[in-house]
Amino acid sequence: MSLFHPHSCSNPFISVSTDSGANPTADTNSSNDLCFKDSKQRIKKMFNQIELSVSSYDTAWVAMVPSPTSHCNPCFPACLNWLLDNQLPNGSWGPCRPHPLLIKDTLSSTLACVLALRRWGVGEEHMTKGLRFIESHFCSASDESQLTPIGFDIIFSGMVEYARDLNLNLPLRSTDIDVLFHKRDLQLRRENSKGREAYLAYVSEGIGKHQDWEMVMKYQRKNGSLFNSPSATAATLSHLPNSGCLHYLTALLDKFENAVPTLHPFHVFPRLCMLETVESLGIGQHFREEITSVLDETYRCWLQGEEEIFLDLPTCALAFRILRVNGYDVSSEALAGFAEEHFFNSLGGYLKDLDAVVELFRASQMIIHPNEQLLEKHISWTSHFLKQELSNTSKCAYKHKQNIMQKVNDALEFPHYASLERLVYRRNIVNYDVDDIRMLKSSYSSLSIGNKDFLRLAVEDFNACQSIYREELKQLERWVREKRLDKLKFARQKLAYCYFSAAATLCSPELSDARLTWAKNGVLTTVVDDFFDVGGSEDELLNLIQLVEKQDLDVSIDCCSEEVEIIYSALDNTISEIGEKAIAWQGRNIKTHVSEIWLDLLRSMLQEAQWSKEKAVPTVDEYMRNGYISFALGPIILPALYFVGPRLSEAVVKSGEYSLLFRHVSTCGRLLNDIHSFKRESMEGKLNAVSLHIIHGTNSVTEDHVNQELKHLIEERRRELHRLVLQKNDSIVPRQCKELFWKMSKVLHLFYMKDDGFTSHEMANAVNAVIHEPILVDQL
């Protein structure tokens, strides 16, 4: 990790310059390609070199530590020299990029630096300029609209008191000083709790000679620090000689030479943030090698039980979620220390750290084992807490607060099991903050967390993929017309939605064959479903099945109606096309398997039609054995598996794992559909899982009771599906293929979140967002 410094960072983030004299017509493409490559290279370097802003506030406190051999001399004179060399032109010390909402932070940093200079009797002119800045900006100390450093009321007042001890005359009115001390006293008189004790230890430099330093030492970490905070550790060492504190600060200066950050170590979290950023913006495919490196290193740290992970809730939760999603074996017991009662007795709980709670909420959704009640409890209390904070927060005009609340809202509104990649990418791109300034006792920023290169690359990649999607949709529209599917009056025309579900999940440009296969079969299953439901007679249904069974027939003779001829011709052509295309991917023709998939579906639909005609009432088990197939996911998912990369042998296709993946996702889909369509289908005299549970249940069984039971079953199947997808050991289905089952599960949960799917206005907006509306950089 390295630091960037105020004197060299009027704009510390790297930007790409453009030549305004270039010919835009001739050079646009090459210029864009160059920018794209440059951005990728800079991001690749960032994975290996974490940069964190220097903290003049913490550097000042380290500068105040006396030498253990002579209290008349500083222990770290290089820090003192850094203060003398890095005062800003306006007399302040603080953030390297001035921000109107960081005046409190700047006041705190400037006063700390002035105290350090006074402590050692150097820099008289620097002190004068610093005091002048404090005097002219002091009104911001009580401005509630300012971003407030943690512990500001205690720390700033404590520094004012320390100034008196140093006989430093501050240019502040006595009444203003009294107000500061009153605020500090109110904070110090708050009700005692474990969380408050940790908080008071964290802001020790503000309590100074009044602090219980023996209590503070309870929070010392293995690396010798207090909370990984240089300022708290320095203040402790100034009052209580301790070899651990001295070792920590000495190592810090050995690493950074003459200035320190506000937090150290800071290695695991920013690298995980980078990984999360590139994945959540849709550009992870450009950094596979770097991502693998981060995952392996994080897992090594996890196995070694490193404090940087396990003592920090956001880092631990983020590491758990990312490692589990990527198939690493991590136990949820690692999150046991962040149970509700423990959290609110910690520093983060006392400060109501929303970022930490959001991370724990998202991590807790990664339940894949039936005995993970701990995660269930975490979901319960974190969701309640976040909803409460969201409802209690009034609309805020300040971007910093808006970003936090947007993150909370997104976590609650879009659960991981109903989030489609392209929608997530777009939302994250639009909400991405290139100036992500974070606040502890002083503000800090990192190129690894907020960076224009991430945004630039993400926008270009999103729009480039979107142009491919639009061309593919045009190709599909021509296909619908060529196959005369638009002539079938009984059939719903849902091409855009069918293609949307493919484009929103099978995002990579090279997966074009998979997207087109998915979408074409999606259109055909919709047509066939409508044909079996309302469009065809029993003779026509039987005729269609016989045609698919026999194949290679004369459609002009063997089809009993024009509708059958249109549907069969489209089916036969599509099955043959898929079989032939698969040769390039699989080295064999898969037409026979695709035909079998379609026949399974047609026969299951015929069974439902016959039940309806005969007014038969199947058992729940009979219905579900047939219903998970008749839900019609087979032709959509299973042929597409052949076009995502890995070769699938007959053994894999016929394996129990393959069948179980399909059964789980199809069962979820069938039950989601039946819950949402129960009232409509009941009015039409049709049976489904809900009505059959009521019919075969006791007299006391109600719709609500059945719905709750089925929702619980859906949750069980969804989690088991996720477990199978993430499982590495004893798995023969390639991960890329297993992902398709999970992606379809996400589509289903999104489609059925509010109503019966295809009629939703929100879904139409989603289609436009993924396929039709490019992201305009000027709007970001």
Short mmCIF file of N, CA, C and O in Angstrom, two decimals, residues 573-629:
data_model
loop_
_atom_site.label_atom_id
_atom_site.label_comp_id
_atom_site.label_asym_id
_atom_site.label_seq_id
_atom_site.Cartn_x
_atom_site.Cartn_y
_atom_site.Cartn_z
N ASN A 573 -37.34 -26.54 -37.40
CA ASN A 573 -36.24 -25.73 -37.92
C ASN A 573 -35.30 -25.30 -36.80
O ASN A 573 -34.07 -25.34 -36.95
N THR A 574 -35.88 -24.88 -35.69
CA THR A 574 -35.07 -24.39 -34.57
C THR A 574 -34.28 -25.52 -33.93
O THR A 574 -33.09 -25.35 -33.60
N ILE A 575 -34.91 -26.67 -33.77
CA ILE A 575 -34.20 -27.83 -33.20
C ILE A 575 -33.03 -28.23 -34.08
O ILE A 575 -31.91 -28.50 -33.59
N SER A 576 -33.26 -28.26 -35.39
CA SER A 576 -32.18 -28.62 -36.33
C SER A 576 -31.07 -27.59 -36.30
O SER A 576 -29.87 -27.94 -36.31
N GLU A 577 -31.43 -26.32 -36.25
CA GLU A 577 -30.43 -25.25 -36.22
C GLU A 577 -29.57 -25.34 -34.96
O GLU A 577 -28.34 -25.20 -35.03
N ILE A 578 -30.20 -25.59 -33.83
CA ILE A 578 -29.46 -25.71 -32.57
C ILE A 578 -28.52 -26.90 -32.63
O ILE A 578 -27.35 -26.82 -32.22
N GLY A 579 -29.03 -28.02 -33.16
CA GLY A 579 -28.19 -29.21 -33.26
C GLY A 579 -26.95 -28.98 -34.09
O GLY A 579 -25.84 -29.40 -33.72
N GLU A 580 -27.10 -28.29 -35.20
CA GLU A 580 -25.97 -28.03 -36.08
C GLU A 580 -25.00 -27.01 -35.49
O GLU A 580 -23.78 -27.16 -35.60
N LYS A 581 -25.55 -25.96 -34.88
CA LYS A 581 -24.68 -24.94 -34.26
C LYS A 581 -23.81 -25.54 -33.16
O LYS A 581 -22.68 -25.12 -32.93
N ALA A 582 -24.36 -26.52 -32.46
CA ALA A 582 -23.65 -27.10 -31.32
C ALA A 582 -22.40 -27.86 -31.74
O ALA A 582 -21.50 -28.09 -30.91
N ILE A 583 -22.31 -28.24 -33.01
CA ILE A 583 -21.13 -28.99 -33.46
C ILE A 583 -19.86 -28.18 -33.22
O ILE A 583 -18.83 -28.71 -32.78
N ALA A 584 -19.92 -26.87 -33.47
CA ALA A 584 -18.74 -26.01 -33.28
C ALA A 584 -18.37 -25.90 -31.80
O ALA A 584 -17.19 -25.73 -31.46
N TRP A 585 -19.35 -26.01 -30.93
CA TRP A 585 -19.11 -25.87 -29.49
C TRP A 585 -18.82 -27.21 -28.82
O TRP A 585 -18.01 -27.28 -27.90
N GLN A 586 -19.52 -28.25 -29.27
CA GLN A 586 -19.48 -29.53 -28.57
C GLN A 586 -18.81 -30.65 -29.36
O GLN A 586 -18.54 -31.72 -28.81
N GLY A 587 -18.57 -30.42 -30.65
CA GLY A 587 -17.98 -31.47 -31.46
C GLY A 587 -18.96 -32.57 -31.82
O GLY A 587 -18.57 -33.64 -32.27
N ARG A 588 -20.25 -32.32 -31.61
CA ARG A 588 -21.28 -33.30 -31.96
C ARG A 588 -22.61 -32.59 -32.14
O ARG A 588 -22.83 -31.48 -31.63
N ASN A 589 -23.51 -33.25 -32.86
CA ASN A 589 -24.85 -32.72 -33.10
C ASN A 589 -25.75 -33.13 -31.93
O ASN A 589 -25.79 -34.31 -31.55
N ILE A 590 -26.46 -32.16 -31.36
CA ILE A 590 -27.28 -32.43 -30.17
C ILE A 590 -28.77 -32.43 -30.51
O ILE A 590 -29.61 -32.31 -29.60
N LYS A 591 -29.10 -32.56 -31.78
CA LYS A 591 -30.51 -32.47 -32.19
C LYS A 591 -31.39 -33.48 -31.45
O LYS A 591 -32.50 -33.14 -31.03
N THR A 592 -30.90 -34.70 -31.29
CA THR A 592 -31.71 -35.74 -30.63
C THR A 592 -32.05 -35.32 -29.20
O THR A 592 -33.20 -35.48 -28.76
N HIS A 593 -31.08 -34.78 -28.49
CA HIS A 593 -31.34 -34.38 -27.10
C HIS A 593 -32.33 -33.23 -27.04
O HIS A 593 -33.24 -33.22 -26.21
N VAL A 594 -32.19 -32.25 -27.94
CA VAL A 594 -33.11 -31.11 -27.95
C VAL A 594 -34.53 -31.59 -28.28
O VAL A 594 -35.51 -31.12 -27.70
N SER A 595 -34.66 -32.53 -29.21
CA SER A 595 -35.98 -33.09 -29.54
C SER A 595 -36.60 -33.77 -28.32
O SER A 595 -37.80 -33.63 -28.05
N GLU A 596 -35.77 -34.52 -27.57
CA GLU A 596 -36.28 -35.19 -26.37
C GLU A 596 -36.76 -34.18 -25.34
O GLU A 596 -37.78 -34.40 -24.66
N ILE A 597 -36.03 -33.09 -25.20
CA ILE A 597 -36.44 -32.04 -24.25
C ILE A 597 -37.80 -31.49 -24.64
O ILE A 597 -38.69 -31.31 -23.78
N TRP A 598 -37.99 -31.23 -25.92
CA TRP A 598 -39.27 -30.69 -26.38
C TRP A 598 -40.40 -31.71 -26.22
O TRP A 598 -41.52 -31.36 -25.84
N LEU A 599 -40.12 -32.97 -26.49
CA LEU A 599 -41.15 -34.00 -26.34
C LEU A 599 -41.58 -34.15 -24.89
O LEU A 599 -42.77 -34.31 -24.60
N ASP A 600 -40.61 -34.07 -23.96
CA ASP A 600 -40.97 -34.11 -22.54
C ASP A 600 -41.94 -32.99 -22.20
O ASP A 600 -42.93 -33.20 -21.47
N LEU A 601 -41.67 -31.80 -22.73
CA LEU A 601 -42.54 -30.67 -22.46
C LEU A 601 -43.93 -30.87 -23.08
O LEU A 601 -44.95 -30.67 -22.41
N LEU A 602 -43.97 -31.25 -24.35
CA LEU A 602 -45.26 -31.41 -25.03
C LEU A 602 -46.13 -32.47 -24.35
O LEU A 602 -47.35 -32.29 -24.18
N ARG A 603 -45.52 -33.56 -23.93
CA ARG A 603 -46.29 -34.62 -23.27
C ARG A 603 -46.80 -34.17 -21.91
O ARG A 603 -47.91 -34.53 -21.50
N SER A 604 -46.00 -33.39 -21.20
CA SER A 604 -46.46 -32.88 -19.90
C SER A 604 -47.60 -31.90 -20.07
O SER A 604 -48.56 -31.89 -19.27
N MET A 605 -47.53 -31.08 -21.10
CA MET A 605 -48.62 -30.14 -21.38
C MET A 605 -49.90 -30.89 -21.80
O MET A 605 -51.01 -30.50 -21.43
N LEU A 606 -49.73 -31.97 -22.58
CA LEU A 606 -50.90 -32.78 -22.96
C LEU A 606 -51.55 -33.40 -21.73
O LEU A 606 -52.79 -33.46 -21.64
N GLN A 607 -50.72 -33.85 -20.78
CA GLN A 607 -51.27 -34.43 -19.55
C GLN A 607 -52.13 -33.41 -18.82
O GLN A 607 -53.24 -33.72 -18.35
N GLU A 608 -51.67 -32.17 -18.73
CA GLU A 608 -52.45 -31.13 -18.06
C GLU A 608 -53.74 -30.84 -18.82
O GLU A 608 -54.80 -30.64 -18.21
N ALA A 609 -53.66 -30.84 -20.15
CA ALA A 609 -54.86 -30.61 -20.96
C ALA A 609 -55.88 -31.72 -20.75
O ALA A 609 -57.09 -31.46 -20.68
N GLN A 610 -55.40 -32.95 -20.64
CA GLN A 610 -56.31 -34.08 -20.43
C GLN A 610 -56.93 -34.02 -19.03
O GLN A 610 -58.12 -34.32 -18.87
N TRP A 611 -56.14 -33.67 -18.02
CA TRP A 611 -56.71 -33.50 -16.68
C TRP A 611 -57.84 -32.46 -16.71
O TRP A 611 -58.90 -32.66 -16.10
N SER A 612 -57.57 -31.37 -17.40
CA SER A 612 -58.57 -30.29 -17.47
C SER A 612 -59.83 -30.76 -18.19
O SER A 612 -60.95 -30.51 -17.73
N LYS A 613 -59.66 -31.45 -19.32
CA LYS A 613 -60.81 -31.92 -20.09
C LYS A 613 -61.64 -32.92 -19.30
O LYS A 613 -62.89 -32.88 -19.31
N GLU A 614 -60.96 -33.83 -18.60
CA GLU A 614 -61.65 -34.88 -17.85
C GLU A 614 -62.08 -34.44 -16.46
O GLU A 614 -62.68 -35.22 -15.71
N LYS A 615 -61.73 -33.17 -16.13
CA LYS A 615 -62.01 -32.63 -14.79
C LYS A 615 -61.43 -33.54 -13.70
O LYS A 615 -62.02 -33.73 -12.63
N ALA A 616 -60.29 -34.10 -13.99
CA ALA A 616 -59.60 -34.97 -13.03
C ALA A 616 -58.89 -34.11 -11.98
O ALA A 616 -58.51 -32.96 -12.24
N VAL A 617 -58.73 -34.68 -10.81
CA VAL A 617 -58.04 -33.97 -9.73
C VAL A 617 -56.83 -34.81 -9.30
O VAL A 617 -56.94 -35.73 -8.49
N PRO A 618 -55.67 -34.50 -9.86
CA PRO A 618 -54.47 -35.27 -9.49
C PRO A 618 -54.06 -34.99 -8.05
O PRO A 618 -54.47 -33.99 -7.45
N THR A 619 -53.24 -35.88 -7.50
CA THR A 619 -52.66 -35.59 -6.19
C THR A 619 -51.62 -34.49 -6.35
O THR A 619 -51.19 -34.18 -7.47
N VAL A 620 -51.21 -33.92 -5.24
CA VAL A 620 -50.18 -32.88 -5.30
C VAL A 620 -48.90 -33.45 -5.90
O VAL A 620 -48.25 -32.81 -6.74
N ASP A 621 -48.52 -34.67 -5.50
CA ASP A 621 -47.29 -35.28 -6.02
C ASP A 621 -47.40 -35.52 -7.52
O ASP A 621 -46.44 -35.28 -8.28
N GLU A 622 -48.55 -36.04 -7.98
CA GLU A 622 -48.74 -36.25 -9.42
C GLU A 622 -48.64 -34.94 -10.19
O GLU A 622 -47.99 -34.87 -11.25
N TYR A 623 -49.26 -33.93 -9.64
CA TYR A 623 -49.24 -32.62 -10.30
C TYR A 623 -47.81 -32.08 -10.39
O TYR A 623 -47.39 -31.59 -11.44
N MET A 624 -47.05 -32.17 -9.30
CA MET A 624 -45.71 -31.59 -9.29
C MET A 624 -44.74 -32.40 -10.14
O MET A 624 -43.83 -31.83 -10.76
N ARG A 625 -44.89 -33.73 -10.18
CA ARG A 625 -44.02 -34.54 -11.04
C ARG A 625 -44.18 -34.15 -12.50
O ARG A 625 -43.23 -34.18 -13.28
N ASN A 626 -45.38 -33.79 -12.86
CA ASN A 626 -45.64 -33.34 -14.22
C ASN A 626 -45.40 -31.83 -14.36
O ASN A 626 -44.90 -31.36 -15.38
N GLY A 627 -45.76 -31.09 -13.32
CA GLY A 627 -45.78 -29.63 -13.39
C GLY A 627 -44.42 -28.97 -13.50
O GLY A 627 -44.28 -27.91 -14.13
N TYR A 628 -43.38 -29.59 -12.90
CA TYR A 628 -42.07 -28.93 -13.01
C TYR A 628 -41.56 -29.00 -14.44
O TYR A 628 -40.79 -28.14 -14.88
N ILE A 629 -42.02 -30.01 -15.20
CA ILE A 629 -41.64 -30.10 -16.61
C ILE A 629 -42.53 -29.19 -17.46
O ILE A 629 -42.04 -28.47 -18.34
#
